[in-house]
mmCIF file of N, CA and C in Angstrom:
data_model
loop_
_atom_site.group_PDB
_atom_site.id
_atom_site.type_symbol
_atom_site.label_atom_id
_atom_site.label_comp_id
_atom_site.label_asym_id
_atom_site.label_seq_id
_atom_site.Cartn_x
_atom_site.Cartn_y
_atom_site.Cartn_z
ATOM 1 N N MET A 1 77.649 52.766 10.943
ATOM 2 C CA MET A 1 77.748 51.356 11.252
ATOM 3 C C MET A 1 76.508 50.873 12.008
ATOM 4 N N LYS A 2 75.985 51.720 12.899
ATOM 5 C CA LYS A 2 74.800 51.348 13.656
ATOM 6 C C LYS A 2 73.608 51.145 12.726
ATOM 7 N N LYS A 3 73.511 51.968 11.707
ATOM 8 C CA LYS A 3 72.390 51.866 10.772
ATOM 9 C C LYS A 3 72.468 50.572 9.968
ATOM 10 N N VAL A 4 73.654 50.151 9.608
ATOM 11 C CA VAL A 4 73.831 48.920 8.845
ATOM 12 C C VAL A 4 73.440 47.713 9.700
ATOM 13 N N ILE A 5 73.881 47.697 10.942
ATOM 14 C CA ILE A 5 73.547 46.593 11.852
ATOM 15 C C ILE A 5 72.038 46.574 12.115
ATOM 16 N N LEU A 6 71.447 47.738 12.316
ATOM 17 C CA LEU A 6 70.006 47.832 12.541
ATOM 18 C C LEU A 6 69.225 47.357 11.317
ATOM 19 N N LEU A 7 69.701 47.695 10.130
ATOM 20 C CA LEU A 7 69.065 47.254 8.888
ATOM 21 C C LEU A 7 69.147 45.738 8.741
ATOM 22 N N ILE A 8 70.283 45.139 9.079
ATOM 23 C CA ILE A 8 70.445 43.684 9.001
ATOM 24 C C ILE A 8 69.524 42.993 10.005
ATOM 25 N N VAL A 9 69.411 43.510 11.226
ATOM 26 C CA VAL A 9 68.543 42.933 12.249
ATOM 27 C C VAL A 9 67.083 42.998 11.801
ATOM 28 N N PHE A 10 66.659 44.144 11.282
ATOM 29 C CA PHE A 10 65.280 44.271 10.799
ATOM 30 C C PHE A 10 65.006 43.349 9.613
ATOM 31 N N ALA A 11 65.947 43.202 8.735
ATOM 32 C CA ALA A 11 65.773 42.338 7.565
ATOM 33 C C ALA A 11 65.638 40.879 7.985
ATOM 34 N N LEU A 12 66.420 40.455 8.969
ATOM 35 C CA LEU A 12 66.349 39.062 9.419
ATOM 36 C C LEU A 12 65.081 38.780 10.215
ATOM 37 N N THR A 13 64.655 39.719 11.034
ATOM 38 C CA THR A 13 63.463 39.485 11.855
ATOM 39 C C THR A 13 62.178 39.636 11.061
ATOM 40 N N SER A 14 62.164 40.443 10.037
ATOM 41 C CA SER A 14 60.926 40.620 9.270
ATOM 42 C C SER A 14 60.575 39.353 8.497
ATOM 43 N N ASN A 15 61.553 38.596 8.050
ATOM 44 C CA ASN A 15 61.277 37.338 7.357
ATOM 45 C C ASN A 15 60.689 36.303 8.312
ATOM 46 N N ALA A 16 61.102 36.344 9.554
ATOM 47 C CA ALA A 16 60.601 35.390 10.537
ATOM 48 C C ALA A 16 59.156 35.698 10.925
ATOM 49 N N LEU A 17 58.723 36.940 10.744
ATOM 50 C CA LEU A 17 57.373 37.318 11.135
ATOM 51 C C LEU A 17 56.320 36.869 10.132
ATOM 52 N N PHE A 18 56.685 36.643 8.894
ATOM 53 C CA PHE A 18 55.736 36.179 7.896
ATOM 54 C C PHE A 18 55.656 34.658 7.967
ATOM 55 N N SER A 19 54.461 34.155 8.168
ATOM 56 C CA SER A 19 54.314 32.702 8.265
ATOM 57 C C SER A 19 53.602 32.172 7.025
ATOM 58 N N GLN A 20 53.680 30.883 6.856
ATOM 59 C CA GLN A 20 53.043 30.231 5.734
ATOM 60 C C GLN A 20 51.559 30.025 6.038
ATOM 61 N N ILE A 21 50.743 30.068 5.021
ATOM 62 C CA ILE A 21 49.321 29.806 5.169
ATOM 63 C C ILE A 21 49.119 28.308 5.286
ATOM 64 N N GLU A 22 48.332 27.923 6.278
ATOM 65 C CA GLU A 22 48.037 26.509 6.472
ATOM 66 C C GLU A 22 46.588 26.264 6.096
ATOM 67 N N ILE A 23 46.357 25.361 5.183
ATOM 68 C CA ILE A 23 45.011 25.020 4.752
ATOM 69 C C ILE A 23 44.676 23.652 5.309
ATOM 70 N N LYS A 24 43.562 23.603 6.030
ATOM 71 C CA LYS A 24 43.142 22.363 6.671
ATOM 72 C C LYS A 24 41.710 22.058 6.237
ATOM 73 N N LYS A 25 41.488 20.847 5.774
ATOM 74 C CA LYS A 25 40.155 20.451 5.344
ATOM 75 C C LYS A 25 39.277 20.216 6.571
ATOM 76 N N ASN A 26 38.098 20.830 6.567
ATOM 77 C CA ASN A 26 37.172 20.670 7.677
ATOM 78 C C ASN A 26 36.490 19.309 7.611
ATOM 79 N N GLU A 27 36.261 18.772 8.772
ATOM 80 C CA GLU A 27 35.591 17.484 8.872
ATOM 81 C C GLU A 27 34.089 17.682 8.657
ATOM 82 N N THR A 28 33.479 16.814 7.888
ATOM 83 C CA THR A 28 32.039 16.882 7.656
ATOM 84 C C THR A 28 31.334 16.119 8.772
ATOM 85 N N PRO A 29 30.478 16.807 9.531
ATOM 86 C CA PRO A 29 29.806 16.136 10.643
ATOM 87 C C PRO A 29 28.636 15.276 10.176
ATOM 88 N N ILE A 30 28.231 14.364 11.044
ATOM 89 C CA ILE A 30 27.059 13.520 10.806
ATOM 90 C C ILE A 30 25.911 14.104 11.620
ATOM 91 N N LEU A 31 24.804 14.412 10.963
ATOM 92 C CA LEU A 31 23.642 14.979 11.640
ATOM 93 C C LEU A 31 22.912 13.867 12.401
ATOM 94 N N ILE A 32 22.809 14.021 13.717
ATOM 95 C CA ILE A 32 22.125 13.039 14.558
ATOM 96 C C ILE A 32 20.638 13.371 14.643
ATOM 97 N N GLY A 33 20.326 14.634 14.909
ATOM 98 C CA GLY A 33 18.930 15.046 15.025
ATOM 99 C C GLY A 33 18.803 16.541 14.818
ATOM 100 N N ARG A 34 17.596 16.962 14.415
ATOM 101 C CA ARG A 34 17.352 18.376 14.141
ATOM 102 C C ARG A 34 15.905 18.691 14.500
ATOM 103 N N ILE A 35 15.699 19.805 15.169
ATOM 104 C CA ILE A 35 14.359 20.271 15.484
ATOM 105 C C ILE A 35 14.148 21.565 14.708
ATOM 106 N N ALA A 36 13.206 21.527 13.778
ATOM 107 C CA ALA A 36 12.912 22.701 12.960
ATOM 108 C C ALA A 36 11.420 22.716 12.648
ATOM 109 N N PRO A 37 10.592 23.086 13.640
ATOM 110 C CA PRO A 37 9.156 23.098 13.378
ATOM 111 C C PRO A 37 8.795 24.156 12.334
ATOM 112 N N MET A 38 8.042 23.747 11.321
ATOM 113 C CA MET A 38 7.618 24.600 10.214
ATOM 114 C C MET A 38 8.801 25.293 9.538
ATOM 115 N N GLY A 39 9.937 24.615 9.488
ATOM 116 C CA GLY A 39 11.110 25.137 8.798
ATOM 117 C C GLY A 39 11.940 26.117 9.591
ATOM 118 N N SER A 40 11.523 26.468 10.788
ATOM 119 C CA SER A 40 12.257 27.415 11.622
ATOM 120 C C SER A 40 13.241 26.653 12.513
ATOM 121 N N PHE A 41 14.535 26.854 12.304
ATOM 122 C CA PHE A 41 15.562 26.105 13.036
ATOM 123 C C PHE A 41 15.493 26.398 14.529
ATOM 124 N N MET A 42 15.492 25.336 15.327
ATOM 125 C CA MET A 42 15.502 25.486 16.783
ATOM 126 C C MET A 42 16.737 24.838 17.409
ATOM 127 N N ALA A 43 17.128 23.649 16.932
ATOM 128 C CA ALA A 43 18.288 22.965 17.504
ATOM 129 C C ALA A 43 18.741 21.842 16.585
ATOM 130 N N SER A 44 20.032 21.499 16.692
ATOM 131 C CA SER A 44 20.554 20.344 15.961
ATOM 132 C C SER A 44 21.723 19.751 16.739
ATOM 133 N N LEU A 45 21.933 18.459 16.527
ATOM 134 C CA LEU A 45 23.038 17.742 17.152
ATOM 135 C C LEU A 45 23.850 17.088 16.045
ATOM 136 N N GLU A 46 25.163 17.367 16.032
ATOM 137 C CA GLU A 46 26.055 16.817 15.017
ATOM 138 C C GLU A 46 27.183 16.060 15.682
ATOM 139 N N LYS A 47 27.584 14.951 15.033
ATOM 140 C CA LYS A 47 28.659 14.122 15.562
ATOM 141 C C LYS A 47 29.900 14.295 14.697
ATOM 142 N N TYR A 48 31.014 14.578 15.350
ATOM 143 C CA TYR A 48 32.322 14.637 14.712
ATOM 144 C C TYR A 48 33.108 13.403 15.150
ATOM 145 N N SER A 49 34.328 13.260 14.690
ATOM 146 C CA SER A 49 35.105 12.056 15.025
ATOM 147 C C SER A 49 35.448 11.976 16.512
ATOM 148 N N ASP A 50 35.571 13.118 17.187
ATOM 149 C CA ASP A 50 35.992 13.088 18.590
ATOM 150 C C ASP A 50 35.050 13.811 19.550
ATOM 151 N N HIS A 51 33.965 14.404 19.046
ATOM 152 C CA HIS A 51 33.037 15.109 19.927
ATOM 153 C C HIS A 51 31.680 15.297 19.240
ATOM 154 N N TYR A 52 30.711 15.755 20.030
ATOM 155 C CA TYR A 52 29.391 16.137 19.533
ATOM 156 C C TYR A 52 29.260 17.654 19.694
ATOM 157 N N THR A 53 28.508 18.275 18.793
ATOM 158 C CA THR A 53 28.209 19.698 18.897
ATOM 159 C C THR A 53 26.696 19.865 18.906
ATOM 160 N N LEU A 54 26.189 20.506 19.956
ATOM 161 C CA LEU A 54 24.764 20.784 20.075
ATOM 162 C C LEU A 54 24.572 22.277 19.832
ATOM 163 N N THR A 55 23.874 22.623 18.755
ATOM 164 C CA THR A 55 23.623 24.012 18.384
ATOM 165 C C THR A 55 22.146 24.302 18.595
ATOM 166 N N PHE A 56 21.848 25.458 19.193
ATOM 167 C CA PHE A 56 20.462 25.808 19.463
ATOM 168 C C PHE A 56 20.230 27.292 19.241
ATOM 169 N N ASN A 57 18.989 27.641 18.966
ATOM 170 C CA ASN A 57 18.593 29.029 18.801
ATOM 171 C C ASN A 57 18.279 29.590 20.182
ATOM 172 N N ASP A 58 18.994 30.615 20.581
ATOM 173 C CA ASP A 58 18.844 31.180 21.916
ATOM 174 C C ASP A 58 17.434 31.724 22.105
ATOM 175 N N ALA A 59 16.744 31.278 23.150
ATOM 176 C CA ALA A 59 15.361 31.681 23.397
ATOM 177 C C ALA A 59 15.250 33.095 23.951
ATOM 178 N N LYS A 60 16.354 33.704 24.377
ATOM 179 C CA LYS A 60 16.294 35.087 24.867
ATOM 180 C C LYS A 60 15.944 36.055 23.745
ATOM 181 N N TYR A 61 16.306 35.694 22.517
ATOM 182 C CA TYR A 61 16.087 36.580 21.379
ATOM 183 C C TYR A 61 14.856 36.110 20.622
ATOM 184 N N THR A 62 13.828 36.938 20.573
ATOM 185 C CA THR A 62 12.585 36.546 19.915
ATOM 186 C C THR A 62 12.460 37.120 18.508
ATOM 187 N N THR A 63 13.214 38.155 18.183
ATOM 188 C CA THR A 63 13.066 38.779 16.869
ATOM 189 C C THR A 63 14.210 38.456 15.923
ATOM 190 N N ILE A 64 15.335 37.990 16.436
ATOM 191 C CA ILE A 64 16.467 37.631 15.584
ATOM 192 C C ILE A 64 16.893 36.202 15.885
ATOM 193 N N THR A 65 17.639 35.634 14.959
ATOM 194 C CA THR A 65 18.191 34.299 15.171
ATOM 195 C C THR A 65 19.581 34.448 15.762
ATOM 196 N N ASN A 66 19.771 33.910 16.934
ATOM 197 C CA ASN A 66 21.053 33.973 17.618
ATOM 198 C C ASN A 66 21.432 32.546 18.014
ATOM 199 N N LEU A 67 22.305 31.927 17.229
ATOM 200 C CA LEU A 67 22.671 30.532 17.462
ATOM 201 C C LEU A 67 23.786 30.423 18.480
ATOM 202 N N LYS A 68 23.653 29.494 19.384
ATOM 203 C CA LYS A 68 24.657 29.174 20.394
ATOM 204 C C LYS A 68 24.965 27.691 20.279
ATOM 205 N N SER A 69 26.139 27.292 20.731
ATOM 206 C CA SER A 69 26.463 25.871 20.692
ATOM 207 C C SER A 69 27.435 25.531 21.803
ATOM 208 N N PHE A 70 27.472 24.253 22.132
ATOM 209 C CA PHE A 70 28.469 23.732 23.061
ATOM 210 C C PHE A 70 28.843 22.334 22.609
ATOM 211 N N ILE A 71 29.994 21.883 23.084
ATOM 212 C CA ILE A 71 30.492 20.574 22.677
ATOM 213 C C ILE A 71 30.621 19.668 23.899
ATOM 214 N N PHE A 72 30.509 18.376 23.640
ATOM 215 C CA PHE A 72 30.756 17.385 24.688
ATOM 216 C C PHE A 72 31.352 16.154 24.026
ATOM 217 N N SER A 73 32.064 15.377 24.798
ATOM 218 C CA SER A 73 32.818 14.245 24.254
ATOM 219 C C SER A 73 31.893 13.087 23.889
ATOM 220 N N ILE A 74 32.424 12.191 23.101
ATOM 221 C CA ILE A 74 31.670 11.014 22.681
ATOM 222 C C ILE A 74 31.336 10.140 23.889
ATOM 223 N N GLU A 75 32.254 10.080 24.852
ATOM 224 C CA GLU A 75 32.021 9.280 26.052
ATOM 225 C C GLU A 75 30.863 9.836 26.879
ATOM 226 N N ASP A 76 30.619 11.150 26.800
ATOM 227 C CA ASP A 76 29.570 11.780 27.595
ATOM 228 C C ASP A 76 28.216 11.813 26.892
ATOM 229 N N PHE A 77 28.128 11.241 25.691
ATOM 230 C CA PHE A 77 26.885 11.323 24.918
ATOM 231 C C PHE A 77 25.694 10.743 25.671
ATOM 232 N N GLU A 78 25.839 9.546 26.205
ATOM 233 C CA GLU A 78 24.718 8.895 26.892
ATOM 234 C C GLU A 78 24.287 9.692 28.119
ATOM 235 N N ALA A 79 25.250 10.229 28.857
ATOM 236 C CA ALA A 79 24.913 10.996 30.054
ATOM 237 C C ALA A 79 24.167 12.282 29.688
ATOM 238 N N VAL A 80 24.656 12.993 28.675
ATOM 239 C CA VAL A 80 24.006 14.241 28.268
ATOM 240 C C VAL A 80 22.642 13.955 27.663
ATOM 241 N N SER A 81 22.541 12.929 26.825
ATOM 242 C CA SER A 81 21.238 12.624 26.217
ATOM 243 C C SER A 81 20.223 12.192 27.264
ATOM 244 N N SER A 82 20.663 11.491 28.295
ATOM 245 C CA SER A 82 19.716 11.083 29.340
ATOM 246 C C SER A 82 19.214 12.284 30.135
ATOM 247 N N ILE A 83 20.048 13.310 30.270
ATOM 248 C CA ILE A 83 19.612 14.529 30.960
ATOM 249 C C ILE A 83 18.473 15.189 30.192
ATOM 250 N N PHE A 84 18.603 15.226 28.872
ATOM 251 C CA PHE A 84 17.611 15.901 28.042
ATOM 252 C C PHE A 84 16.368 15.053 27.796
ATOM 253 N N THR A 85 16.525 13.740 27.659
ATOM 254 C CA THR A 85 15.412 12.907 27.198
ATOM 255 C C THR A 85 14.627 12.212 28.295
ATOM 256 N N LYS A 86 15.142 12.159 29.490
ATOM 257 C CA LYS A 86 14.394 11.423 30.514
ATOM 258 C C LYS A 86 13.223 12.266 31.023
ATOM 259 N N GLU A 87 12.151 11.574 31.281
ATOM 260 C CA GLU A 87 11.010 12.215 31.899
ATOM 261 C C GLU A 87 11.085 11.899 33.383
ATOM 262 N N ASP A 88 11.321 12.919 34.174
ATOM 263 C CA ASP A 88 11.463 12.733 35.603
ATOM 264 C C ASP A 88 10.082 12.886 36.251
ATOM 265 N N SER A 89 9.504 11.760 36.637
ATOM 266 C CA SER A 89 8.160 11.805 37.223
ATOM 267 C C SER A 89 8.168 12.409 38.621
ATOM 268 N N THR A 90 9.328 12.437 39.275
ATOM 269 C CA THR A 90 9.408 13.007 40.615
ATOM 270 C C THR A 90 9.747 14.497 40.590
ATOM 271 N N ALA A 91 9.994 15.053 39.414
ATOM 272 C CA ALA A 91 10.366 16.463 39.315
ATOM 273 C C ALA A 91 9.181 17.352 39.658
ATOM 274 N N LYS A 92 9.480 18.413 40.412
ATOM 275 C CA LYS A 92 8.471 19.389 40.780
ATOM 276 C C LYS A 92 8.921 20.752 40.261
ATOM 277 N N LYS A 93 7.973 21.652 40.119
ATOM 278 C CA LYS A 93 8.292 23.004 39.683
ATOM 279 C C LYS A 93 9.271 23.625 40.682
ATOM 280 N N GLY A 94 10.375 24.150 40.171
ATOM 281 C CA GLY A 94 11.384 24.777 41.016
ATOM 282 C C GLY A 94 12.604 23.911 41.276
ATOM 283 N N ASP A 95 12.519 22.590 41.034
ATOM 284 C CA ASP A 95 13.689 21.727 41.186
ATOM 285 C C ASP A 95 14.755 22.155 40.179
ATOM 286 N N SER A 96 16.014 22.138 40.606
ATOM 287 C CA SER A 96 17.078 22.529 39.671
ATOM 288 C C SER A 96 18.366 21.788 40.007
ATOM 289 N N TYR A 97 19.224 21.649 38.988
ATOM 290 C CA TYR A 97 20.553 21.092 39.191
ATOM 291 C C TYR A 97 21.476 21.576 38.087
ATOM 292 N N THR A 98 22.790 21.391 38.302
ATOM 293 C CA THR A 98 23.812 21.860 37.383
ATOM 294 C C THR A 98 24.629 20.670 36.896
ATOM 295 N N VAL A 99 24.928 20.659 35.591
ATOM 296 C CA VAL A 99 25.715 19.595 34.981
ATOM 297 C C VAL A 99 26.957 20.222 34.360
ATOM 298 N N LYS A 100 28.141 19.802 34.794
ATOM 299 C CA LYS A 100 29.402 20.327 34.260
ATOM 300 C C LYS A 100 29.750 19.634 32.948
ATOM 301 N N LEU A 101 30.218 20.419 31.974
ATOM 302 C CA LEU A 101 30.687 19.890 30.696
ATOM 303 C C LEU A 101 32.199 20.079 30.643
ATOM 304 N N PRO A 102 32.977 19.027 30.910
ATOM 305 C CA PRO A 102 34.427 19.189 31.029
ATOM 306 C C PRO A 102 35.136 19.563 29.736
ATOM 307 N N LEU A 103 34.572 19.240 28.571
ATOM 308 C CA LEU A 103 35.276 19.465 27.314
ATOM 309 C C LEU A 103 35.401 20.941 26.957
ATOM 310 N N ASP A 104 34.355 21.729 27.208
ATOM 311 C CA ASP A 104 34.450 23.154 26.882
ATOM 312 C C ASP A 104 34.393 24.053 28.112
ATOM 313 N N GLY A 105 34.347 23.483 29.297
ATOM 314 C CA GLY A 105 34.420 24.271 30.521
ATOM 315 C C GLY A 105 33.110 24.912 30.933
ATOM 316 N N GLY A 106 32.045 24.688 30.195
ATOM 317 C CA GLY A 106 30.754 25.266 30.534
ATOM 318 C C GLY A 106 29.945 24.312 31.391
ATOM 319 N N SER A 107 28.715 24.705 31.651
ATOM 320 C CA SER A 107 27.816 23.834 32.394
ATOM 321 C C SER A 107 26.374 24.103 31.964
ATOM 322 N N LEU A 108 25.533 23.134 32.217
ATOM 323 C CA LEU A 108 24.113 23.247 31.931
ATOM 324 C C LEU A 108 23.378 23.451 33.247
ATOM 325 N N TYR A 109 22.557 24.475 33.296
ATOM 326 C CA TYR A 109 21.740 24.737 34.468
ATOM 327 C C TYR A 109 20.314 24.343 34.101
ATOM 328 N N ILE A 110 19.767 23.388 34.818
ATOM 329 C CA ILE A 110 18.453 22.843 34.494
ATOM 330 C C ILE A 110 17.499 23.143 35.640
ATOM 331 N N GLN A 111 16.370 23.759 35.286
ATOM 332 C CA GLN A 111 15.339 24.056 36.270
ATOM 333 C C GLN A 111 14.002 23.616 35.697
ATOM 334 N N TYR A 112 13.209 22.967 36.525
ATOM 335 C CA TYR A 112 11.916 22.479 36.066
ATOM 336 C C TYR A 112 10.855 23.550 36.256
ATOM 337 N N ASP A 113 10.061 23.769 35.187
ATOM 338 C CA ASP A 113 8.960 24.716 35.198
ATOM 339 C C ASP A 113 7.689 24.003 34.763
ATOM 340 N N SER A 114 6.567 24.600 35.079
ATOM 341 C CA SER A 114 5.280 24.042 34.692
ATOM 342 C C SER A 114 4.728 24.828 33.506
ATOM 343 N N MET A 115 4.265 24.082 32.496
ATOM 344 C CA MET A 115 3.670 24.715 31.336
ATOM 345 C C MET A 115 2.526 23.826 30.861
ATOM 346 N N LEU A 116 1.327 24.395 30.794
ATOM 347 C CA LEU A 116 0.128 23.676 30.375
ATOM 348 C C LEU A 116 -0.100 22.411 31.204
ATOM 349 N N GLY A 117 0.185 22.498 32.481
ATOM 350 C CA GLY A 117 -0.066 21.384 33.382
ATOM 351 C C GLY A 117 0.980 20.296 33.384
ATOM 352 N N LYS A 118 2.036 20.424 32.579
ATOM 353 C CA LYS A 118 3.115 19.428 32.545
ATOM 354 C C LYS A 118 4.397 20.077 33.029
ATOM 355 N N ILE A 119 5.293 19.253 33.528
ATOM 356 C CA ILE A 119 6.587 19.728 34.005
ATOM 357 C C ILE A 119 7.613 19.552 32.884
ATOM 358 N N TYR A 120 8.287 20.642 32.515
ATOM 359 C CA TYR A 120 9.307 20.623 31.471
ATOM 360 C C TYR A 120 10.610 21.199 32.023
ATOM 361 N N PRO A 121 11.734 20.671 31.552
ATOM 362 C CA PRO A 121 13.002 21.277 31.976
ATOM 363 C C PRO A 121 13.284 22.559 31.204
ATOM 364 N N SER A 122 13.709 23.578 31.925
ATOM 365 C CA SER A 122 14.179 24.818 31.317
ATOM 366 C C SER A 122 15.700 24.766 31.434
ATOM 367 N N ILE A 123 16.403 24.792 30.292
ATOM 368 C CA ILE A 123 17.842 24.547 30.287
ATOM 369 C C ILE A 123 18.581 25.779 29.819
ATOM 370 N N ALA A 124 19.593 26.171 30.584
ATOM 371 C CA ALA A 124 20.448 27.298 30.217
ATOM 372 C C ALA A 124 21.885 26.810 30.155
ATOM 373 N N TYR A 125 22.615 27.266 29.137
ATOM 374 C CA TYR A 125 24.033 26.940 29.000
ATOM 375 C C TYR A 125 24.825 28.104 29.572
ATOM 376 N N THR A 126 25.721 27.822 30.518
ATOM 377 C CA THR A 126 26.495 28.877 31.183
ATOM 378 C C THR A 126 27.983 28.595 31.063
ATOM 379 N N ASP A 127 28.773 29.662 31.172
ATOM 380 C CA ASP A 127 30.223 29.528 31.291
ATOM 381 C C ASP A 127 30.662 30.418 32.443
ATOM 382 N N THR A 128 31.948 30.723 32.533
ATOM 383 C CA THR A 128 32.443 31.508 33.665
ATOM 384 C C THR A 128 31.885 32.927 33.679
ATOM 385 N N ALA A 129 31.457 33.445 32.527
ATOM 386 C CA ALA A 129 30.926 34.805 32.454
ATOM 387 C C ALA A 129 29.445 34.869 32.808
ATOM 388 N N GLY A 130 28.770 33.751 32.838
ATOM 389 C CA GLY A 130 27.338 33.740 33.140
ATOM 390 C C GLY A 130 26.574 32.954 32.093
ATOM 391 N N ILE A 131 25.292 33.282 31.944
ATOM 392 C CA ILE A 131 24.436 32.569 30.999
ATOM 393 C C ILE A 131 24.807 32.941 29.575
ATOM 394 N N VAL A 132 25.102 31.926 28.769
ATOM 395 C CA VAL A 132 25.446 32.120 27.361
ATOM 396 C C VAL A 132 24.194 32.041 26.505
ATOM 397 N N GLY A 133 23.331 31.084 26.785
ATOM 398 C CA GLY A 133 22.113 30.916 26.002
ATOM 399 C C GLY A 133 21.096 30.074 26.737
ATOM 400 N N ILE A 134 19.843 30.253 26.357
ATOM 401 C CA ILE A 134 18.745 29.511 26.972
ATOM 402 C C ILE A 134 18.057 28.688 25.897
ATOM 403 N N PHE A 135 17.847 27.395 26.181
ATOM 404 C CA PHE A 135 17.154 26.516 25.254
ATOM 405 C C PHE A 135 15.691 26.904 25.181
ATOM 406 N N PRO A 136 15.099 26.784 23.989
ATOM 407 C CA PRO A 136 13.647 26.940 23.897
ATOM 408 C C PRO A 136 12.975 25.760 24.595
ATOM 409 N N TYR A 137 11.694 25.904 24.925
ATOM 410 C CA TYR A 137 10.972 24.785 25.527
ATOM 411 C C TYR A 137 10.758 23.712 24.469
ATOM 412 N N PHE A 138 11.192 22.498 24.789
ATOM 413 C CA PHE A 138 10.979 21.347 23.922
ATOM 414 C C PHE A 138 10.237 20.291 24.709
ATOM 415 N N THR A 139 9.444 19.511 24.004
ATOM 416 C CA THR A 139 8.794 18.372 24.638
ATOM 417 C C THR A 139 9.787 17.215 24.689
ATOM 418 N N ASN A 140 9.452 16.201 25.455
ATOM 419 C CA ASN A 140 10.329 15.033 25.539
ATOM 420 C C ASN A 140 10.455 14.358 24.175
ATOM 421 N N LYS A 141 9.390 14.367 23.402
ATOM 422 C CA LYS A 141 9.400 13.773 22.060
ATOM 423 C C LYS A 141 10.401 14.515 21.155
ATOM 424 N N GLN A 142 10.452 15.841 21.265
ATOM 425 C CA GLN A 142 11.403 16.621 20.470
ATOM 426 C C GLN A 142 12.841 16.351 20.911
ATOM 427 N N TYR A 143 13.067 16.205 22.211
ATOM 428 C CA TYR A 143 14.418 15.873 22.692
ATOM 429 C C TYR A 143 14.850 14.484 22.200
ATOM 430 N N LEU A 144 13.914 13.535 22.178
ATOM 431 C CA LEU A 144 14.237 12.199 21.651
ATOM 432 C C LEU A 144 14.636 12.282 20.187
ATOM 433 N N LYS A 145 13.941 13.110 19.417
ATOM 434 C CA LYS A 145 14.266 13.294 18.005
ATOM 435 C C LYS A 145 15.635 13.949 17.866
ATOM 436 N N LEU A 146 15.950 14.944 18.698
ATOM 437 C CA LEU A 146 17.219 15.648 18.639
ATOM 438 C C LEU A 146 18.391 14.705 18.891
ATOM 439 N N PHE A 147 18.243 13.801 19.823
ATOM 440 C CA PHE A 147 19.323 12.883 20.182
ATOM 441 C C PHE A 147 19.257 11.558 19.414
ATOM 442 N N GLY A 148 18.417 11.485 18.384
ATOM 443 C CA GLY A 148 18.375 10.314 17.509
ATOM 444 C C GLY A 148 17.839 9.065 18.177
ATOM 445 N N LYS A 149 16.995 9.213 19.161
ATOM 446 C CA LYS A 149 16.478 8.055 19.887
ATOM 447 C C LYS A 149 15.062 7.710 19.469
ATOM 448 N N LYS A 150 14.563 8.396 18.455
ATOM 449 C CA LYS A 150 13.202 8.138 17.981
ATOM 450 C C LYS A 150 13.240 7.609 16.575
#
């Protein structure tokens, strides 16, 4: 009798464990800007219906392509784009600040460095585990192109 009851229990629970396949059509994003000097992908910004996705080639890796990305809301677009595109004339080498991204829980760590006599932001994307990826050095003109402001 125990075997019959056990067989009935297993038969009823095994059907509940198999679920139906759900097929969902992916949303096609709108490309806002792309940086690809000489055909080599460096970064792109895509707009979805409820968020933006910024994908970049991690600068830590020089021999392989290692793409990283983060998302931010549509409401935060102007704030994030101003961080990347503004030229801070008061910035000095060594200045740094952190920008929290509430949508994915990460943050951007921005530090100003000097290169060829000009001050450029060095940007790293971090999460709770530490640095996820480092942006390549871009000029202000390239950042304007990435954010569709040129």
